[in-house]
Amino acid sequence: MDIRLIGGQHFYYLESCKRQLWLYIHKVNLEENFESVELGRLIHDEYYQREDKEIRVDGMLIDFISRDGYVHETKSSKKPKKEHEIQPLFYAYYLKHILGYEQIKGAKIHYPLIKQVIELQLDEKRIQEVEEKISQILMIAKQKHMPEIHSNIRLCRKCAYFEFCHI
Ligand code: SF4
């Protein structure tokens, strides 16, 4: 797997379950009608219905990039979480350090349900964090065998791969 194929979903699965990430990389895709994915799409569509500026770059689907150099990402959550940061930071990193768009400064995460916006600078610490996560994704992609089943059955029950892993 190549860094150009990495998208937001890889980071999401890296945090939630490495087996889920491996299945996704190996194209075992059961998520098409999964409820929480659909909710995220609905909120996104409603929030950006007048913006219509989604940008596809390699493996990424970016909500929009503002003139002040920030990549924007929308979350359907009612609570900002640390794990929401890595995806838009990766987009900012990729645009700046892989594709060479020097004007990129960082990312802004929008939480429309609670009317909050979190601003993140792409500083040295965050660059290092993004690079570590990229290495982890690429390592999992190289594994021949699926990682073990997650020990948190409550997490598994909410996962689209539940039947695949547990039945
Ligand atoms: S069902 Fe559990 S172990 Fe399987 S992919 Fe989902 S979270 Fe991971």
mmCIF file with all atom_site columns, C-alpha atoms and ligand atoms in Angstrom:
data_model
loop_
_atom_site.group_PDB
_atom_site.id
_atom_site.type_symbol
_atom_site.label_atom_id
_atom_site.label_alt_id
_atom_site.label_comp_id
_atom_site.label_asym_id
_atom_site.label_entity_id
_atom_site.label_seq_id
_atom_site.pdbx_PDB_ins_code
_atom_site.Cartn_x
_atom_site.Cartn_y
_atom_site.Cartn_z
_atom_site.occupancy
_atom_site.B_iso_or_equiv
_atom_site.pdbx_formal_charge
_atom_site.auth_seq_id
_atom_site.auth_comp_id
_atom_site.auth_asym_id
_atom_site.auth_atom_id
_atom_site.pdbx_PDB_model_num
ATOM   1   C  CA  . MET A 1 1   ? 0.000   0.000   0.000  1.00 0.00 ? 1   MET A CA  1
ATOM   2   C  CA  . ASP A 1 2   ? 1.136   3.513   -0.852 1.00 0.00 ? 2   ASP A CA  1
ATOM   3   C  CA  . ILE A 1 3   ? 0.609   6.729   1.146  1.00 0.00 ? 3   ILE A CA  1
ATOM   4   C  CA  . ARG A 1 4   ? -1.433  8.113   -1.796 1.00 0.00 ? 4   ARG A CA  1
ATOM   5   C  CA  . LEU A 1 5   ? -4.148  5.526   -1.072 1.00 0.00 ? 5   LEU A CA  1
ATOM   6   C  CA  . ILE A 1 6   ? -4.584  6.539   2.555  1.00 0.00 ? 6   ILE A CA  1
ATOM   7   C  CA  . GLY A 1 7   ? -7.831  8.345   3.388  1.00 0.00 ? 7   GLY A CA  1
ATOM   8   C  CA  . GLY A 1 8   ? -9.726  9.440   6.466  1.00 0.00 ? 8   GLY A CA  1
ATOM   9   C  CA  . GLN A 1 9   ? -11.326 6.059   7.052  1.00 0.00 ? 9   GLN A CA  1
ATOM   10  C  CA  . HIS A 1 10  ? -7.927  4.432   7.594  1.00 0.00 ? 10  HIS A CA  1
ATOM   11  C  CA  . PHE A 1 11  ? -7.238  6.725   10.555 1.00 0.00 ? 11  PHE A CA  1
ATOM   12  C  CA  . TYR A 1 12  ? -10.677 6.124   11.995 1.00 0.00 ? 12  TYR A CA  1
ATOM   13  C  CA  . TYR A 1 13  ? -10.201 2.357   11.904 1.00 0.00 ? 13  TYR A CA  1
ATOM   14  C  CA  . LEU A 1 14  ? -6.627  2.580   13.182 1.00 0.00 ? 14  LEU A CA  1
ATOM   15  C  CA  . GLU A 1 15  ? -8.009  4.138   16.359 1.00 0.00 ? 15  GLU A CA  1
ATOM   16  C  CA  . SER A 1 16  ? -11.089 1.941   16.746 1.00 0.00 ? 16  SER A CA  1
ATOM   17  C  CA  . CYS A 1 17  ? -9.847  -1.533  15.701 1.00 0.00 ? 17  CYS A CA  1
ATOM   18  C  CA  . LYS A 1 18  ? -6.755  -2.663  13.785 1.00 0.00 ? 18  LYS A CA  1
ATOM   19  C  CA  . ARG A 1 19  ? -8.593  -5.722  12.478 1.00 0.00 ? 19  ARG A CA  1
ATOM   20  C  CA  . GLN A 1 20  ? -11.264 -3.384  11.076 1.00 0.00 ? 20  GLN A CA  1
ATOM   21  C  CA  . LEU A 1 21  ? -8.486  -1.425  9.375  1.00 0.00 ? 21  LEU A CA  1
ATOM   22  C  CA  . TRP A 1 22  ? -6.976  -4.588  7.897  1.00 0.00 ? 22  TRP A CA  1
ATOM   23  C  CA  . LEU A 1 23  ? -10.399 -5.719  6.569  1.00 0.00 ? 23  LEU A CA  1
ATOM   24  C  CA  . TYR A 1 24  ? -10.994 -2.304  5.048  1.00 0.00 ? 24  TYR A CA  1
ATOM   25  C  CA  . ILE A 1 25  ? -7.571  -2.245  3.369  1.00 0.00 ? 25  ILE A CA  1
ATOM   26  C  CA  . HIS A 1 26  ? -8.234  -5.712  1.976  1.00 0.00 ? 26  HIS A CA  1
ATOM   27  C  CA  . LYS A 1 27  ? -11.540 -4.513  0.503  1.00 0.00 ? 27  LYS A CA  1
ATOM   28  C  CA  . VAL A 1 28  ? -13.890 -6.452  2.751  1.00 0.00 ? 28  VAL A CA  1
ATOM   29  C  CA  . ASN A 1 29  ? -16.453 -3.647  2.653  1.00 0.00 ? 29  ASN A CA  1
ATOM   30  C  CA  . LEU A 1 30  ? -19.702 -4.197  4.554  1.00 0.00 ? 30  LEU A CA  1
ATOM   31  C  CA  . GLU A 1 31  ? -20.395 -0.585  5.471  1.00 0.00 ? 31  GLU A CA  1
ATOM   32  C  CA  . GLU A 1 32  ? -22.562 0.713   2.651  1.00 0.00 ? 32  GLU A CA  1
ATOM   33  C  CA  . ASN A 1 33  ? -25.813 0.911   4.627  1.00 0.00 ? 33  ASN A CA  1
ATOM   34  C  CA  . PHE A 1 34  ? -24.396 1.075   8.111  1.00 0.00 ? 34  PHE A CA  1
ATOM   35  C  CA  . GLU A 1 35  ? -26.422 3.466   10.253 1.00 0.00 ? 35  GLU A CA  1
ATOM   36  C  CA  . SER A 1 36  ? -23.721 5.671   11.818 1.00 0.00 ? 36  SER A CA  1
ATOM   37  C  CA  . VAL A 1 37  ? -21.973 6.120   8.463  1.00 0.00 ? 37  VAL A CA  1
ATOM   38  C  CA  . GLU A 1 38  ? -25.271 7.221   6.941  1.00 0.00 ? 38  GLU A CA  1
ATOM   39  C  CA  . LEU A 1 39  ? -25.918 9.678   9.789  1.00 0.00 ? 39  LEU A CA  1
ATOM   40  C  CA  . GLY A 1 40  ? -22.514 11.275  9.209  1.00 0.00 ? 40  GLY A CA  1
ATOM   41  C  CA  . ARG A 1 41  ? -23.272 11.647  5.519  1.00 0.00 ? 41  ARG A CA  1
ATOM   42  C  CA  . LEU A 1 42  ? -26.702 13.176  6.171  1.00 0.00 ? 42  LEU A CA  1
ATOM   43  C  CA  . ILE A 1 43  ? -25.324 15.772  8.570  1.00 0.00 ? 43  ILE A CA  1
ATOM   44  C  CA  . HIS A 1 44  ? -22.519 16.558  6.199  1.00 0.00 ? 44  HIS A CA  1
ATOM   45  C  CA  . ASP A 1 45  ? -24.912 16.961  3.252  1.00 0.00 ? 45  ASP A CA  1
ATOM   46  C  CA  . GLU A 1 46  ? -27.214 19.253  5.219  1.00 0.00 ? 46  GLU A CA  1
ATOM   47  C  CA  . TYR A 1 47  ? -24.432 21.367  6.661  1.00 0.00 ? 47  TYR A CA  1
ATOM   48  C  CA  . TYR A 1 48  ? -22.647 21.869  3.378  1.00 0.00 ? 48  TYR A CA  1
ATOM   49  C  CA  . GLN A 1 49  ? -25.586 21.892  1.008  1.00 0.00 ? 49  GLN A CA  1
ATOM   50  C  CA  . ARG A 1 50  ? -24.740 25.421  -0.089 1.00 0.00 ? 50  ARG A CA  1
ATOM   51  C  CA  . GLU A 1 51  ? -20.969 24.960  -0.054 1.00 0.00 ? 51  GLU A CA  1
ATOM   52  C  CA  . ASP A 1 52  ? -20.610 22.093  -2.531 1.00 0.00 ? 52  ASP A CA  1
ATOM   53  C  CA  . LYS A 1 53  ? -16.820 22.300  -2.407 1.00 0.00 ? 53  LYS A CA  1
ATOM   54  C  CA  . GLU A 1 54  ? -15.777 18.737  -1.608 1.00 0.00 ? 54  GLU A CA  1
ATOM   55  C  CA  . ILE A 1 55  ? -12.359 18.013  -3.036 1.00 0.00 ? 55  ILE A CA  1
ATOM   56  C  CA  . ARG A 1 56  ? -11.000 14.583  -3.892 1.00 0.00 ? 56  ARG A CA  1
ATOM   57  C  CA  . VAL A 1 57  ? -7.203  14.308  -3.775 1.00 0.00 ? 57  VAL A CA  1
ATOM   58  C  CA  . ASP A 1 58  ? -5.688  10.820  -4.081 1.00 0.00 ? 58  ASP A CA  1
ATOM   59  C  CA  . GLY A 1 59  ? -7.251  8.759   -1.240 1.00 0.00 ? 59  GLY A CA  1
ATOM   60  C  CA  . MET A 1 60  ? -8.752  11.786  0.529  1.00 0.00 ? 60  MET A CA  1
ATOM   61  C  CA  . LEU A 1 61  ? -12.186 13.402  0.329  1.00 0.00 ? 61  LEU A CA  1
ATOM   62  C  CA  . ILE A 1 62  ? -11.781 16.882  1.810  1.00 0.00 ? 62  ILE A CA  1
ATOM   63  C  CA  . ASP A 1 63  ? -14.859 18.907  2.851  1.00 0.00 ? 63  ASP A CA  1
ATOM   64  C  CA  . PHE A 1 64  ? -13.229 22.132  1.727  1.00 0.00 ? 64  PHE A CA  1
ATOM   65  C  CA  . ILE A 1 65  ? -10.038 24.196  1.973  1.00 0.00 ? 65  ILE A CA  1
ATOM   66  C  CA  . SER A 1 66  ? -10.385 27.839  2.960  1.00 0.00 ? 66  SER A CA  1
ATOM   67  C  CA  . ARG A 1 67  ? -8.289  30.679  1.563  1.00 0.00 ? 67  ARG A CA  1
ATOM   68  C  CA  . ASP A 1 68  ? -6.537  31.132  4.916  1.00 0.00 ? 68  ASP A CA  1
ATOM   69  C  CA  . GLY A 1 69  ? -4.856  27.720  4.475  1.00 0.00 ? 69  GLY A CA  1
ATOM   70  C  CA  . TYR A 1 70  ? -7.059  25.449  6.596  1.00 0.00 ? 70  TYR A CA  1
ATOM   71  C  CA  . VAL A 1 71  ? -8.495  22.062  5.694  1.00 0.00 ? 71  VAL A CA  1
ATOM   72  C  CA  . HIS A 1 72  ? -12.071 21.779  7.008  1.00 0.00 ? 72  HIS A CA  1
ATOM   73  C  CA  . GLU A 1 73  ? -13.687 18.648  8.343  1.00 0.00 ? 73  GLU A CA  1
ATOM   74  C  CA  . THR A 1 74  ? -17.213 18.105  9.715  1.00 0.00 ? 74  THR A CA  1
ATOM   75  C  CA  . LYS A 1 75  ? -18.057 15.677  12.510 1.00 0.00 ? 75  LYS A CA  1
ATOM   76  C  CA  . SER A 1 76  ? -21.516 14.484  13.469 1.00 0.00 ? 76  SER A CA  1
ATOM   77  C  CA  . SER A 1 77  ? -20.441 13.987  17.098 1.00 0.00 ? 77  SER A CA  1
ATOM   78  C  CA  . LYS A 1 78  ? -21.845 16.115  19.935 1.00 0.00 ? 78  LYS A CA  1
ATOM   79  C  CA  . LYS A 1 79  ? -18.471 16.104  21.686 1.00 0.00 ? 79  LYS A CA  1
ATOM   80  C  CA  . PRO A 1 80  ? -15.009 17.059  20.341 1.00 0.00 ? 80  PRO A CA  1
ATOM   81  C  CA  . LYS A 1 81  ? -12.579 14.132  20.708 1.00 0.00 ? 81  LYS A CA  1
ATOM   82  C  CA  . LYS A 1 82  ? -8.825  13.817  20.298 1.00 0.00 ? 82  LYS A CA  1
ATOM   83  C  CA  . GLU A 1 83  ? -9.278  10.986  17.772 1.00 0.00 ? 83  GLU A CA  1
ATOM   84  C  CA  . HIS A 1 84  ? -11.160 13.342  15.426 1.00 0.00 ? 84  HIS A CA  1
ATOM   85  C  CA  . GLU A 1 85  ? -7.968  15.379  14.924 1.00 0.00 ? 85  GLU A CA  1
ATOM   86  C  CA  . ILE A 1 86  ? -5.752  12.964  13.034 1.00 0.00 ? 86  ILE A CA  1
ATOM   87  C  CA  . GLN A 1 87  ? -7.796  12.723  9.820  1.00 0.00 ? 87  GLN A CA  1
ATOM   88  C  CA  . PRO A 1 88  ? -7.903  16.471  8.966  1.00 0.00 ? 88  PRO A CA  1
ATOM   89  C  CA  . LEU A 1 89  ? -4.319  16.848  10.185 1.00 0.00 ? 89  LEU A CA  1
ATOM   90  C  CA  . PHE A 1 90  ? -3.279  14.099  7.792  1.00 0.00 ? 90  PHE A CA  1
ATOM   91  C  CA  . TYR A 1 91  ? -5.048  15.929  4.951  1.00 0.00 ? 91  TYR A CA  1
ATOM   92  C  CA  . ALA A 1 92  ? -3.196  19.134  5.854  1.00 0.00 ? 92  ALA A CA  1
ATOM   93  C  CA  . TYR A 1 93  ? 0.095   17.233  6.156  1.00 0.00 ? 93  TYR A CA  1
ATOM   94  C  CA  . TYR A 1 94  ? -0.394  15.493  2.812  1.00 0.00 ? 94  TYR A CA  1
ATOM   95  C  CA  . LEU A 1 95  ? -1.252  18.710  0.975  1.00 0.00 ? 95  LEU A CA  1
ATOM   96  C  CA  . LYS A 1 96  ? 1.686   20.576  2.473  1.00 0.00 ? 96  LYS A CA  1
ATOM   97  C  CA  . HIS A 1 97  ? 4.469   18.006  2.835  1.00 0.00 ? 97  HIS A CA  1
ATOM   98  C  CA  . ILE A 1 98  ? 3.695   15.486  0.089  1.00 0.00 ? 98  ILE A CA  1
ATOM   99  C  CA  . LEU A 1 99  ? 2.102   17.702  -2.581 1.00 0.00 ? 99  LEU A CA  1
ATOM   100 C  CA  . GLY A 1 100 ? 3.990   20.886  -1.686 1.00 0.00 ? 100 GLY A CA  1
ATOM   101 C  CA  . TYR A 1 101 ? 1.175   23.373  -0.972 1.00 0.00 ? 101 TYR A CA  1
ATOM   102 C  CA  . GLU A 1 102 ? 3.194   25.589  1.366  1.00 0.00 ? 102 GLU A CA  1
ATOM   103 C  CA  . GLN A 1 103 ? 0.229   27.841  2.214  1.00 0.00 ? 103 GLN A CA  1
ATOM   104 C  CA  . ILE A 1 104 ? -1.499  25.084  4.244  1.00 0.00 ? 104 ILE A CA  1
ATOM   105 C  CA  . LYS A 1 105 ? -1.423  25.937  7.964  1.00 0.00 ? 105 LYS A CA  1
ATOM   106 C  CA  . GLY A 1 106 ? -3.571  23.305  9.636  1.00 0.00 ? 106 GLY A CA  1
ATOM   107 C  CA  . ALA A 1 107 ? -7.127  22.090  10.044 1.00 0.00 ? 107 ALA A CA  1
ATOM   108 C  CA  . LYS A 1 108 ? -10.469 23.195  11.437 1.00 0.00 ? 108 LYS A CA  1
ATOM   109 C  CA  . ILE A 1 109 ? -12.988 20.670  12.719 1.00 0.00 ? 109 ILE A CA  1
ATOM   110 C  CA  . HIS A 1 110 ? -16.653 21.686  12.642 1.00 0.00 ? 110 HIS A CA  1
ATOM   111 C  CA  . TYR A 1 111 ? -19.195 20.241  15.062 1.00 0.00 ? 111 TYR A CA  1
ATOM   112 C  CA  . PRO A 1 112 ? -22.487 21.576  13.678 1.00 0.00 ? 112 PRO A CA  1
ATOM   113 C  CA  . LEU A 1 113 ? -24.637 19.817  16.295 1.00 0.00 ? 113 LEU A CA  1
ATOM   114 C  CA  . ILE A 1 114 ? -22.970 21.798  19.100 1.00 0.00 ? 114 ILE A CA  1
ATOM   115 C  CA  . LYS A 1 115 ? -21.945 24.823  16.979 1.00 0.00 ? 115 LYS A CA  1
ATOM   116 C  CA  . GLN A 1 116 ? -18.227 24.515  17.757 1.00 0.00 ? 116 GLN A CA  1
ATOM   117 C  CA  . VAL A 1 117 ? -15.125 24.782  15.584 1.00 0.00 ? 117 VAL A CA  1
ATOM   118 C  CA  . ILE A 1 118 ? -11.729 23.466  16.759 1.00 0.00 ? 118 ILE A CA  1
ATOM   119 C  CA  . GLU A 1 119 ? -8.611  24.943  15.125 1.00 0.00 ? 119 GLU A CA  1
ATOM   120 C  CA  . LEU A 1 120 ? -5.425  22.847  14.860 1.00 0.00 ? 120 LEU A CA  1
ATOM   121 C  CA  . GLN A 1 121 ? -2.006  24.108  13.754 1.00 0.00 ? 121 GLN A CA  1
ATOM   122 C  CA  . LEU A 1 122 ? 0.191   21.716  11.767 1.00 0.00 ? 122 LEU A CA  1
ATOM   123 C  CA  . ASP A 1 123 ? 3.214   22.214  14.045 1.00 0.00 ? 123 ASP A CA  1
ATOM   124 C  CA  . GLU A 1 124 ? 6.241   19.923  14.560 1.00 0.00 ? 124 GLU A CA  1
ATOM   125 C  CA  . LYS A 1 125 ? 4.549   17.848  17.257 1.00 0.00 ? 125 LYS A CA  1
ATOM   126 C  CA  . ARG A 1 126 ? 1.516   17.202  15.081 1.00 0.00 ? 126 ARG A CA  1
ATOM   127 C  CA  . ILE A 1 127 ? 3.644   16.427  12.029 1.00 0.00 ? 127 ILE A CA  1
ATOM   128 C  CA  . GLN A 1 128 ? 5.427   13.754  14.070 1.00 0.00 ? 128 GLN A CA  1
ATOM   129 C  CA  . GLU A 1 129 ? 2.100   12.394  15.274 1.00 0.00 ? 129 GLU A CA  1
ATOM   130 C  CA  . VAL A 1 130 ? 0.758   12.154  11.694 1.00 0.00 ? 130 VAL A CA  1
ATOM   131 C  CA  . GLU A 1 131 ? 3.940   10.434  10.468 1.00 0.00 ? 131 GLU A CA  1
ATOM   132 C  CA  . GLU A 1 132 ? 3.727   7.842   13.256 1.00 0.00 ? 132 GLU A CA  1
ATOM   133 C  CA  . LYS A 1 133 ? 0.117   7.047   12.354 1.00 0.00 ? 133 LYS A CA  1
ATOM   134 C  CA  . ILE A 1 134 ? 0.979   6.731   8.653  1.00 0.00 ? 134 ILE A CA  1
ATOM   135 C  CA  . SER A 1 135 ? 3.726   4.206   9.554  1.00 0.00 ? 135 SER A CA  1
ATOM   136 C  CA  . GLN A 1 136 ? 1.255   2.210   11.652 1.00 0.00 ? 136 GLN A CA  1
ATOM   137 C  CA  . ILE A 1 137 ? -1.288  2.072   8.799  1.00 0.00 ? 137 ILE A CA  1
ATOM   138 C  CA  . LEU A 1 138 ? 1.342   0.976   6.293  1.00 0.00 ? 138 LEU A CA  1
ATOM   139 C  CA  . MET A 1 139 ? 2.592   -1.728  8.698  1.00 0.00 ? 139 MET A CA  1
ATOM   140 C  CA  . ILE A 1 140 ? -0.937  -3.135  9.176  1.00 0.00 ? 140 ILE A CA  1
ATOM   141 C  CA  . ALA A 1 141 ? -1.480  -3.092  5.406  1.00 0.00 ? 141 ALA A CA  1
ATOM   142 C  CA  . LYS A 1 142 ? 1.613   -5.304  5.008  1.00 0.00 ? 142 LYS A CA  1
ATOM   143 C  CA  . GLN A 1 143 ? 0.464   -7.937  7.510  1.00 0.00 ? 143 GLN A CA  1
ATOM   144 C  CA  . LYS A 1 144 ? -0.494  -11.223 5.854  1.00 0.00 ? 144 LYS A CA  1
ATOM   145 C  CA  . HIS A 1 145 ? -2.974  -12.201 8.570  1.00 0.00 ? 145 HIS A CA  1
ATOM   146 C  CA  . MET A 1 146 ? -5.870  -10.327 10.117 1.00 0.00 ? 146 MET A CA  1
ATOM   147 C  CA  . PRO A 1 147 ? -5.146  -8.805  13.529 1.00 0.00 ? 147 PRO A CA  1
ATOM   148 C  CA  . GLU A 1 148 ? -6.893  -10.400 16.518 1.00 0.00 ? 148 GLU A CA  1
ATOM   149 C  CA  . ILE A 1 149 ? -10.550 -9.742  17.332 1.00 0.00 ? 149 ILE A CA  1
ATOM   150 C  CA  . HIS A 1 150 ? -11.006 -6.676  19.534 1.00 0.00 ? 150 HIS A CA  1
ATOM   151 C  CA  . SER A 1 151 ? -11.415 -7.462  23.233 1.00 0.00 ? 151 SER A CA  1
ATOM   152 C  CA  . ASN A 1 152 ? -14.190 -4.879  23.645 1.00 0.00 ? 152 ASN A CA  1
ATOM   153 C  CA  . ILE A 1 153 ? -17.346 -6.756  22.613 1.00 0.00 ? 153 ILE A CA  1
ATOM   154 C  CA  . ARG A 1 154 ? -19.441 -3.602  23.085 1.00 0.00 ? 154 ARG A CA  1
ATOM   155 C  CA  . LEU A 1 155 ? -17.384 -1.929  20.376 1.00 0.00 ? 155 LEU A CA  1
ATOM   156 C  CA  . CYS A 1 156 ? -17.790 -5.004  18.165 1.00 0.00 ? 156 CYS A CA  1
ATOM   157 C  CA  . ARG A 1 157 ? -21.571 -4.952  18.539 1.00 0.00 ? 157 ARG A CA  1
ATOM   158 C  CA  . LYS A 1 158 ? -21.644 -1.495  16.922 1.00 0.00 ? 158 LYS A CA  1
ATOM   159 C  CA  . CYS A 1 159 ? -19.314 -2.554  14.105 1.00 0.00 ? 159 CYS A CA  1
ATOM   160 C  CA  . ALA A 1 160 ? -20.387 -3.432  10.563 1.00 0.00 ? 160 ALA A CA  1
ATOM   161 C  CA  . TYR A 1 161 ? -18.039 -6.450  10.675 1.00 0.00 ? 161 TYR A CA  1
ATOM   162 C  CA  . PHE A 1 162 ? -19.687 -7.975  13.773 1.00 0.00 ? 162 PHE A CA  1
ATOM   163 C  CA  . GLU A 1 163 ? -21.150 -10.984 11.996 1.00 0.00 ? 163 GLU A CA  1
ATOM   164 C  CA  . PHE A 1 164 ? -17.968 -11.518 10.035 1.00 0.00 ? 164 PHE A CA  1
ATOM   165 C  CA  . CYS A 1 165 ? -15.847 -11.637 13.208 1.00 0.00 ? 165 CYS A CA  1
ATOM   166 C  CA  . HIS A 1 166 ? -18.163 -13.256 15.739 1.00 0.00 ? 166 HIS A CA  1
ATOM   167 C  CA  . ILE A 1 167 ? -20.495 -15.649 13.931 1.00 0.00 ? 167 ILE A CA  1
HETATM 168 S  S1  . SF4 B 2 .   ? -16.338 -6.796  14.929 1.00 0.00 ? 1   SF4 B S1  1
HETATM 169 FE FE1 . SF4 B 2 .   ? -14.888 -6.181  16.528 1.00 0.00 ? 1   SF4 B FE1 1
HETATM 170 S  S2  . SF4 B 2 .   ? -12.982 -7.247  15.995 1.00 0.00 ? 1   SF4 B S2  1
HETATM 171 FE FE2 . SF4 B 2 .   ? -14.288 -7.315  14.199 1.00 0.00 ? 1   SF4 B FE2 1
HETATM 172 S  S3  . SF4 B 2 .   ? -13.627 -5.576  12.982 1.00 0.00 ? 1   SF4 B S3  1
HETATM 173 FE FE3 . SF4 B 2 .   ? -15.366 -4.902  14.244 1.00 0.00 ? 1   SF4 B FE3 1
HETATM 174 S  S4  . SF4 B 2 .   ? -14.487 -4.018  16.094 1.00 0.00 ? 1   SF4 B S4  1
HETATM 175 FE FE4 . SF4 B 2 .   ? -12.894 -5.215  15.086 1.00 0.00 ? 1   SF4 B FE4 1
#
